[in-house]
Coordinates of C-alpha atoms in Angstrom, one line a residue:
M70 CA -12.7 120.7 -277.5
A71 CA -16.1 121.5 -275.9
T72 CA -17.1 117.9 -276.6
L73 CA -13.8 116.7 -275.0
R74 CA -14.5 118.8 -271.9
R75 CA -18.0 117.3 -271.5
I76 CA -16.6 113.8 -271.8
L77 CA -13.9 114.4 -269.2
K78 CA -16.4 116.1 -266.8
T79 CA -18.7 113.1 -267.0
L80 CA -15.9 110.6 -266.5
S81 CA -14.6 112.5 -263.5
S82 CA -18.0 112.8 -261.8
S83 CA -18.8 109.1 -262.2
V84 CA -15.5 108.1 -260.6
L85 CA -15.7 110.5 -257.7
Q86 CA -19.2 109.4 -256.9
S87 CA -18.0 105.9 -256.3
S88 CA -16.9 104.6 -252.9
R89 CA -15.5 101.4 -251.6
V90 CA -15.6 99.3 -248.4
T91 CA -12.4 99.5 -246.4
Y92 CA -11.4 97.0 -243.7
E93 CA -10.5 98.7 -240.4
S94 CA -7.5 96.7 -239.0
S95 CA -8.0 98.1 -235.5
G96 CA -11.8 97.9 -235.2
N97 CA -14.5 95.2 -235.2
Y98 CA -16.6 96.7 -238.0
I99 CA -16.6 97.7 -241.6
K100 CA -17.2 101.3 -242.3
Q101 CA -18.3 103.0 -245.5
F102 CA -16.0 105.9 -246.4
K103 CA -16.2 108.8 -248.7
P104 CA -13.9 108.8 -251.7
Y105 CA -10.2 109.0 -250.8
K106 CA -7.7 111.3 -252.4
S107 CA -6.6 108.2 -254.3
T108 CA -10.1 108.1 -255.8
K109 CA -9.7 111.7 -257.0
L110 CA -6.4 110.6 -258.5
I111 CA -8.3 107.8 -260.4
A112 CA -10.6 110.5 -261.7
L113 CA -7.6 112.6 -262.8
G114 CA -6.0 109.5 -264.3
T115 CA -9.2 108.7 -266.2
A116 CA -9.4 112.3 -267.5
G117 CA -5.7 112.1 -268.5
F118 CA -6.4 108.9 -270.4
G119 CA -9.1 110.8 -272.4
V120 CA -6.7 113.6 -273.1
L121 CA -4.1 111.0 -274.3
Y122 CA -6.6 109.3 -276.5
F123 CA -7.4 112.5 -278.4
A124 CA -3.7 113.6 -278.3
K125 CA -2.7 110.3 -280.0
S126 CA -5.1 111.0 -282.9
F127 CA -3.2 114.2 -283.5
V128 CA 0.3 113.0 -282.7
K129 CA 0.1 109.7 -284.4
G130 CA 3.3 107.7 -284.2
N131 CA 5.1 110.0 -281.9
E132 CA 5.8 107.4 -279.2
K133 CA 8.7 109.3 -277.6
L134 CA 6.7 112.4 -277.0
L135 CA 3.8 110.4 -275.5
S136 CA 6.0 108.3 -273.2
F137 CA 7.7 111.4 -272.0
S138 CA 4.5 113.3 -271.3
F139 CA 2.5 110.4 -269.9
P140 CA 4.9 107.8 -268.4
W141 CA 2.1 106.1 -266.3
I142 CA 0.1 105.1 -269.3
V143 CA 3.1 103.6 -271.1
E144 CA 3.8 101.6 -267.9
A145 CA 0.3 100.3 -267.9
K146 CA 0.7 99.2 -271.5
D147 CA 4.0 97.5 -270.7
I148 CA 2.3 95.6 -267.8
K149 CA -0.4 94.3 -270.0
E150 CA 2.1 93.1 -272.6
N151 CA 4.4 91.5 -270.0
V152 CA 1.8 89.4 -268.2
H153 CA 1.0 86.2 -270.0
K154 CA -2.5 85.1 -270.6
P155 CA -3.9 83.1 -267.6
H156 CA -4.6 79.4 -268.2
T157 CA -7.0 78.8 -265.2
R158 CA -9.7 80.7 -263.4
R159 CA -7.5 81.0 -260.3
E160 CA -4.6 82.4 -262.2
A161 CA -6.9 84.9 -263.9
R162 CA -8.3 86.0 -260.5
F163 CA -4.8 86.3 -259.1
Q164 CA -3.8 88.6 -262.0
Q165 CA -7.0 90.5 -261.7
F166 CA -6.4 91.4 -258.0
A167 CA -2.6 91.5 -257.9
S168 CA -1.4 95.1 -257.7
L169 CA 2.4 94.7 -257.5
E170 CA 5.1 93.8 -260.0
Y171 CA 8.8 93.0 -259.2
D172 CA 11.4 91.8 -261.6
G173 CA 8.8 90.9 -264.2
N174 CA 6.7 88.8 -261.7
V175 CA 3.3 89.7 -260.5
F176 CA 2.5 89.8 -256.7
M177 CA -0.4 90.4 -254.4
T178 CA -0.4 92.5 -251.3
P179 CA -2.1 91.0 -248.2
Q180 CA -5.0 93.4 -248.8
D181 CA -5.2 92.1 -252.4
F182 CA -5.5 88.6 -251.1
L183 CA -8.3 89.5 -248.6
E184 CA -10.2 91.3 -251.4
S185 CA -9.8 88.3 -253.7
V186 CA -11.6 86.0 -251.3
T187 CA -14.3 88.5 -250.1
E188 CA -15.0 90.7 -253.1
E189 CA -16.2 90.1 -256.6
N190 CA -13.9 92.7 -258.2
P191 CA -10.7 94.5 -257.2
R192 CA -10.7 98.1 -256.2
P193 CA -10.1 100.6 -259.1
R194 CA -6.5 101.3 -259.9
I195 CA -4.3 102.3 -262.9
G196 CA -1.8 99.7 -263.7
R197 CA 0.4 97.9 -261.1
I198 CA 3.0 99.4 -258.8
K199 CA 6.5 98.4 -260.0
L200 CA 8.7 97.7 -257.0
S201 CA 12.4 98.3 -257.0
R202 CA 14.8 96.1 -254.9
S203 CA 14.9 98.8 -252.2
D204 CA 11.1 98.9 -252.2
L205 CA 10.9 95.1 -251.7
D206 CA 13.6 95.2 -249.0
G207 CA 11.7 97.9 -247.1
I208 CA 8.5 95.9 -247.2
L209 CA 10.2 92.7 -246.0
K210 CA 12.1 94.5 -243.2
N211 CA 8.8 95.4 -241.5
T212 CA 7.3 91.8 -241.7
P213 CA 6.3 90.6 -238.3
S214 CA 7.8 87.4 -236.9
L215 CA 5.7 84.3 -236.5
S216 CA 5.3 84.8 -232.8
R217 CA 3.5 88.1 -233.5
G218 CA 1.0 86.5 -235.8
S219 CA -2.8 87.0 -235.2
D220 CA -6.2 86.7 -236.8
K221 CA -5.7 90.3 -238.0
L222 CA -2.3 89.7 -239.6
F223 CA -3.4 90.4 -243.2
R224 CA -5.4 93.4 -242.3
K225 CA -2.6 94.9 -240.3
L226 CA -0.1 94.3 -243.1
H227 CA -2.6 95.8 -245.6
D228 CA -0.5 96.8 -248.6
K229 CA 2.9 96.3 -246.9
G230 CA 3.5 92.8 -248.1
V231 CA 4.2 90.6 -251.2
I232 CA 2.5 87.3 -251.9
S233 CA 3.5 85.1 -254.9
Y234 CA 1.1 83.1 -257.1
T235 CA 2.1 79.7 -255.5
E236 CA 1.6 81.2 -252.1
Y237 CA -1.8 82.5 -253.2
L238 CA -2.8 78.9 -254.1
F239 CA -1.4 77.7 -250.8
L240 CA -3.4 80.2 -248.8
L241 CA -6.6 79.3 -250.7
C242 CA -6.0 75.7 -249.8
V243 CA -5.6 76.6 -246.2
L244 CA -9.1 78.2 -246.2
T245 CA -10.6 74.8 -247.2
M246 CA -8.7 72.6 -244.8
S247 CA -10.1 71.0 -241.7
S248 CA -8.4 71.6 -238.3
Q249 CA -10.5 68.8 -236.8
R250 CA -9.6 65.1 -236.8
G251 CA -11.7 62.9 -239.0
P252 CA -14.6 60.9 -237.7
L253 CA -13.7 57.9 -235.5
S254 CA -15.5 54.6 -235.1
K255 CA -16.1 53.3 -231.6
K256 CA -14.2 50.2 -232.4
N257 CA -11.0 52.1 -233.4
K258 CA -11.2 54.9 -230.9
G259 CA -7.8 55.9 -229.7
K260 CA -6.0 53.8 -232.4
N261 CA -4.6 55.2 -235.6
E262 CA -6.6 58.3 -235.1
P263 CA -7.0 60.2 -238.4
H264 CA -5.1 63.5 -238.7
S265 CA -6.6 66.8 -239.5
G266 CA -5.9 68.5 -242.8
F267 CA -3.5 70.9 -241.0
R268 CA -1.4 68.0 -239.7
I269 CA -1.4 66.1 -243.0
A270 CA -0.1 69.3 -244.8
F271 CA 2.6 69.9 -242.2
N272 CA 3.7 66.3 -242.3
M273 CA 4.1 66.4 -246.1
F274 CA 6.1 69.6 -245.9
D275 CA 8.3 67.9 -243.3
T276 CA 10.1 65.7 -245.7
D277 CA 12.8 64.6 -243.3
G278 CA 10.3 63.8 -240.5
N279 CA 12.0 65.8 -237.8
Q280 CA 8.7 67.6 -236.9
M281 CA 10.1 70.9 -238.2
V282 CA 9.8 72.5 -241.7
D283 CA 12.7 74.6 -242.9
K284 CA 12.7 77.1 -245.7
R285 CA 14.2 74.7 -248.2
E286 CA 11.5 72.1 -247.5
F287 CA 8.7 74.7 -247.9
L288 CA 10.1 76.0 -251.2
V289 CA 10.6 72.5 -252.7
N290 CA 7.0 71.5 -251.8
L291 CA 5.5 74.7 -253.3
K292 CA 7.8 74.5 -256.3
Q293 CA 8.4 78.2 -255.7
E294 CA 11.4 80.2 -257.0
I295 CA 13.7 81.7 -254.4
V296 CA 12.2 85.2 -254.3
E297 CA 11.8 86.6 -250.9
T298 CA 8.2 87.2 -249.9
T299 CA 6.3 88.3 -246.8
L300 CA 5.2 84.7 -246.1
L301 CA 8.8 83.4 -246.3
V302 CA 10.1 86.1 -243.9
H303 CA 7.1 85.6 -241.6
F304 CA 7.7 81.8 -241.4
F305 CA 11.5 81.6 -241.5
G306 CA 12.8 85.0 -240.3
K307 CA 14.7 87.7 -242.2
R308 CA 17.8 85.5 -242.6
G309 CA 15.7 82.4 -243.5
K310 CA 17.3 80.3 -240.8
D311 CA 14.2 79.8 -238.6
V312 CA 12.1 76.6 -238.7
L313 CA 8.4 76.1 -238.6
K314 CA 7.0 73.9 -235.9
Y315 CA 3.5 72.3 -236.1
K316 CA 2.0 74.4 -233.4
D317 CA 3.1 77.6 -235.2
F318 CA 1.9 76.2 -238.5
H319 CA -1.5 75.3 -237.0
R320 CA -1.9 78.7 -235.4
F321 CA -1.1 80.5 -238.7
M322 CA -3.6 78.4 -240.7
E323 CA -6.3 78.8 -238.0
N324 CA -5.7 82.5 -237.7
L325 CA -6.1 82.9 -241.5
Q326 CA -9.4 81.0 -241.5
N327 CA -10.7 83.0 -238.6
E328 CA -9.7 86.3 -240.2
I329 CA -11.6 85.6 -243.4
I330 CA -14.7 84.4 -241.5
E331 CA -14.6 87.5 -239.4
L332 CA -14.3 89.7 -242.5
E333 CA -17.3 88.1 -244.2
F334 CA -19.4 88.5 -241.0
L335 CA -18.4 92.1 -240.5
E336 CA -19.2 92.9 -244.1
F337 CA -22.9 92.1 -243.6
S338 CA -23.3 92.9 -239.9
K339 CA -22.5 96.7 -240.4
G340 CA -21.2 97.0 -236.9
L341 CA -24.0 95.1 -235.2
S342 CA -23.5 91.9 -233.1
T343 CA -25.7 89.8 -235.4
I344 CA -26.6 89.5 -239.1
S345 CA -30.1 88.8 -240.4
E346 CA -31.1 85.3 -241.6
V347 CA -31.5 86.8 -245.1
E348 CA -28.0 88.2 -245.1
F349 CA -26.6 84.9 -243.8
A350 CA -28.3 83.2 -246.8
R351 CA -26.6 85.7 -249.1
V352 CA -23.2 85.0 -247.6
I353 CA -23.7 81.2 -247.9
L354 CA -24.9 81.3 -251.5
R355 CA -22.4 83.8 -253.0
Y356 CA -19.6 82.1 -254.9
T357 CA -21.8 79.1 -255.6
N358 CA -22.7 78.0 -259.1
L359 CA -26.4 78.3 -258.6
D360 CA -28.4 80.3 -261.1
K361 CA -29.4 83.8 -260.0
G362 CA -33.1 82.7 -260.1
D363 CA -32.4 79.7 -257.8
V364 CA -30.4 82.0 -255.4
D365 CA -33.3 84.5 -255.3
T366 CA -35.7 81.6 -254.6
C367 CA -33.6 80.3 -251.7
I368 CA -33.3 83.8 -250.2
E369 CA -37.0 84.5 -250.6
R370 CA -37.9 81.3 -248.7
V371 CA -35.7 82.5 -245.8
R372 CA -37.3 85.9 -245.9
Q373 CA -40.8 84.5 -245.7
K374 CA -39.9 82.2 -242.8
F375 CA -38.1 84.8 -240.7
I376 CA -40.3 87.9 -241.2
N377 CA -39.5 88.8 -237.6
E378 CA -35.8 88.2 -237.7
K379 CA -34.0 86.8 -234.8
G380 CA -30.5 87.3 -236.1
I381 CA -27.4 85.1 -236.2
S382 CA -24.4 85.8 -233.9
F383 CA -20.8 85.7 -234.9
D384 CA -20.3 82.5 -232.8
E385 CA -23.0 80.7 -234.8
F386 CA -21.7 82.1 -238.0
H387 CA -18.1 81.0 -237.2
K388 CA -19.1 77.4 -236.2
F389 CA -21.1 77.0 -239.4
F390 CA -18.1 77.9 -241.6
Q391 CA -15.8 75.8 -239.6
F392 CA -18.2 72.9 -240.2
L393 CA -17.9 73.6 -244.0
N394 CA -14.2 72.8 -243.7
N395 CA -15.3 69.3 -242.6
L396 CA -17.7 68.8 -245.5
D397 CA -16.1 65.7 -246.8
D398 CA -16.3 64.1 -243.3
F399 CA -19.9 65.1 -243.2
A400 CA -20.5 63.4 -246.6
I401 CA -19.0 60.2 -245.2
A402 CA -21.4 60.4 -242.2
M403 CA -24.3 60.9 -244.7
K404 CA -23.5 57.8 -246.7
M405 CA -26.1 55.7 -244.8
Y406 CA -28.8 58.1 -246.2
T407 CA -27.4 57.8 -249.7
F408 CA -28.1 54.1 -249.7
S409 CA -31.7 54.6 -248.5
M410 CA -32.2 57.4 -250.9
H411 CA -34.2 59.7 -248.6
S412 CA -33.7 63.2 -247.4
I413 CA -32.6 64.0 -243.8
S414 CA -34.3 65.7 -240.9
Q415 CA -32.8 68.5 -238.8
E416 CA -32.0 66.1 -236.0
E417 CA -30.1 63.8 -238.4
F418 CA -28.3 66.7 -239.8
Q419 CA -27.2 67.8 -236.3
R420 CA -26.0 64.4 -235.4
A421 CA -23.9 64.1 -238.5
V422 CA -22.3 67.5 -237.8
K423 CA -21.5 66.5 -234.2
V424 CA -19.9 63.3 -235.4
C425 CA -17.5 65.0 -237.9
T426 CA -16.7 68.2 -235.9
G427 CA -17.2 67.3 -232.3
Y428 CA -19.6 70.3 -231.7
T429 CA -23.3 71.1 -232.3
L430 CA -24.6 73.9 -234.5
S431 CA -27.3 76.1 -233.0
P432 CA -30.9 74.9 -233.9
H433 CA -31.6 78.4 -235.3
I434 CA -28.8 78.3 -237.8
V435 CA -29.7 74.7 -238.9
D436 CA -33.4 75.8 -239.3
T437 CA -32.2 78.7 -241.5
V438 CA -30.1 76.4 -243.7
F439 CA -33.0 74.0 -244.1
Q440 CA -35.3 76.9 -245.2
M441 CA -32.8 77.7 -247.9
F442 CA -32.7 74.1 -249.4
D443 CA -36.1 72.7 -248.4
V444 CA -37.6 73.0 -251.9
D445 CA -40.8 71.0 -251.3
G446 CA -41.5 72.3 -247.8
D447 CA -41.5 68.9 -246.1
G448 CA -39.0 70.0 -243.4
N449 CA -36.3 67.7 -244.7
L450 CA -33.1 68.3 -246.7
S451 CA -31.6 66.7 -249.8
H452 CA -28.1 66.3 -248.4
K453 CA -26.6 65.5 -251.9
E454 CA -27.6 68.9 -253.3
F455 CA -26.6 70.6 -250.0
I456 CA -23.1 69.1 -250.1
S457 CA -22.7 69.9 -253.8
V458 CA -23.7 73.6 -253.4
M459 CA -21.6 74.0 -250.2
K460 CA -18.5 72.6 -251.9
D461 CA -18.8 75.3 -254.5
R462 CA -19.1 77.8 -251.7
L463 CA -16.2 76.4 -249.8
H464 CA -13.9 76.7 -252.9
R465 CA -15.5 80.1 -253.8
G466 CA -16.7 79.0 -257.2
A467 CA -13.3 77.6 -258.4
R468 CA -13.8 74.0 -257.3
S469 CA -11.8 71.4 -259.2
H470 CA -12.6 67.7 -259.7
L471 CA -9.2 67.1 -258.0
M472 CA -10.4 68.8 -254.7
H473 CA -12.7 66.0 -253.6
N474 CA -11.0 65.0 -250.4
Q475 CA -9.7 67.7 -248.1
N476 CA -8.1 65.4 -245.6
S477 CA -5.6 63.9 -248.0
W478 CA -2.3 65.3 -249.1
D479 CA -3.3 64.5 -252.7
A480 CA -6.0 67.1 -252.5
F481 CA -3.7 69.7 -250.9
K482 CA -1.0 69.0 -253.5
A483 CA -3.5 69.0 -256.4
C484 CA -4.9 72.3 -255.2
V485 CA -1.5 74.0 -255.7
K486 CA 0.3 71.9 -258.3
Q487 CA -2.5 71.4 -260.8
E488 CA -2.6 75.1 -261.2
M489 CA 1.2 75.3 -261.7
R490 CA 1.2 72.7 -264.5
S491 CA -0.6 75.2 -266.7
L492 CA 2.1 77.9 -266.4

């Protein structure tokens, strides 16, 4: 028993010393907190697991006694057995972060979703929370209407919401879509203007072409079972009779993109109005498939260049990530350099960005990007390597060969439906 006490003491201490980053829904910064009471509960739960482990060795085969004394551990066991083995990286990540279960199905909270796209691992927990019908009804009852949406919607909802797996895939696709129209030639300017990714997605949901999407159209296109979720109530109201118009659809998607961009900036700014060039490089390179050694080399080049850091503002940061959502248009603009097989200068890079987005990135942020990828120090950039690495970053390390063209419905559909085929 003395050995057992020492083990439990060590486990409890290690858990209580941990802390996590929490997103403040009402503030513009991220703050480091001391362990919550819930963290202490984790410690107690961990200790309880140790007790259970030793108890099982003495009460072997007495399942009824164990389930009566420790119902939470039996529930965790049941959850593990009920959830099927994931077939894709995205499905695995969804199951890793999803903290809710209802009627045998796994769901995310809005906070789970935010953490899944900004954190490497989910926060510590013991099993999933099993919702009853009354629990689900209570959550959905407090879902805000579409008119009350904002770029802090997911942070305000926090854990008071349910998101299905198909909706998770839909939201991930939203994060990679362009809100800008594609590049126009001078010859065809004003004629047959290419649509943005947002508009293409909306038009494909709008199967009857009446410029409105109803709940049935949305469910059919997502291939989602009729289980009420926060997103469905937010889009179509508590009775499911509301319709989704393009301006509302566009605002929701733009708000979601802005919310994620702001979260990533706040994570590294620590309450300041700027982040350092080195921290910007870290943000850009995480979720890419570069080797750790290559990442460290890129960051070190930036560190050496900007010893006296100038800092990157949120506006500069925001514009760069909006540009990444136009990466395929940028690749089209770069085709002329592909034929001539030479790297590009900062001026050529800026011009291509302006063509595909309509705005200009700050010279400082372009200089920082060039320092990251300018391996031979000649002041130019290999745009092929840049585009390849940035596509990995855009899709957060889960890029598929089917996701090669953001401004087509095929890409959007593939992003969601290819994952569903494996279920």
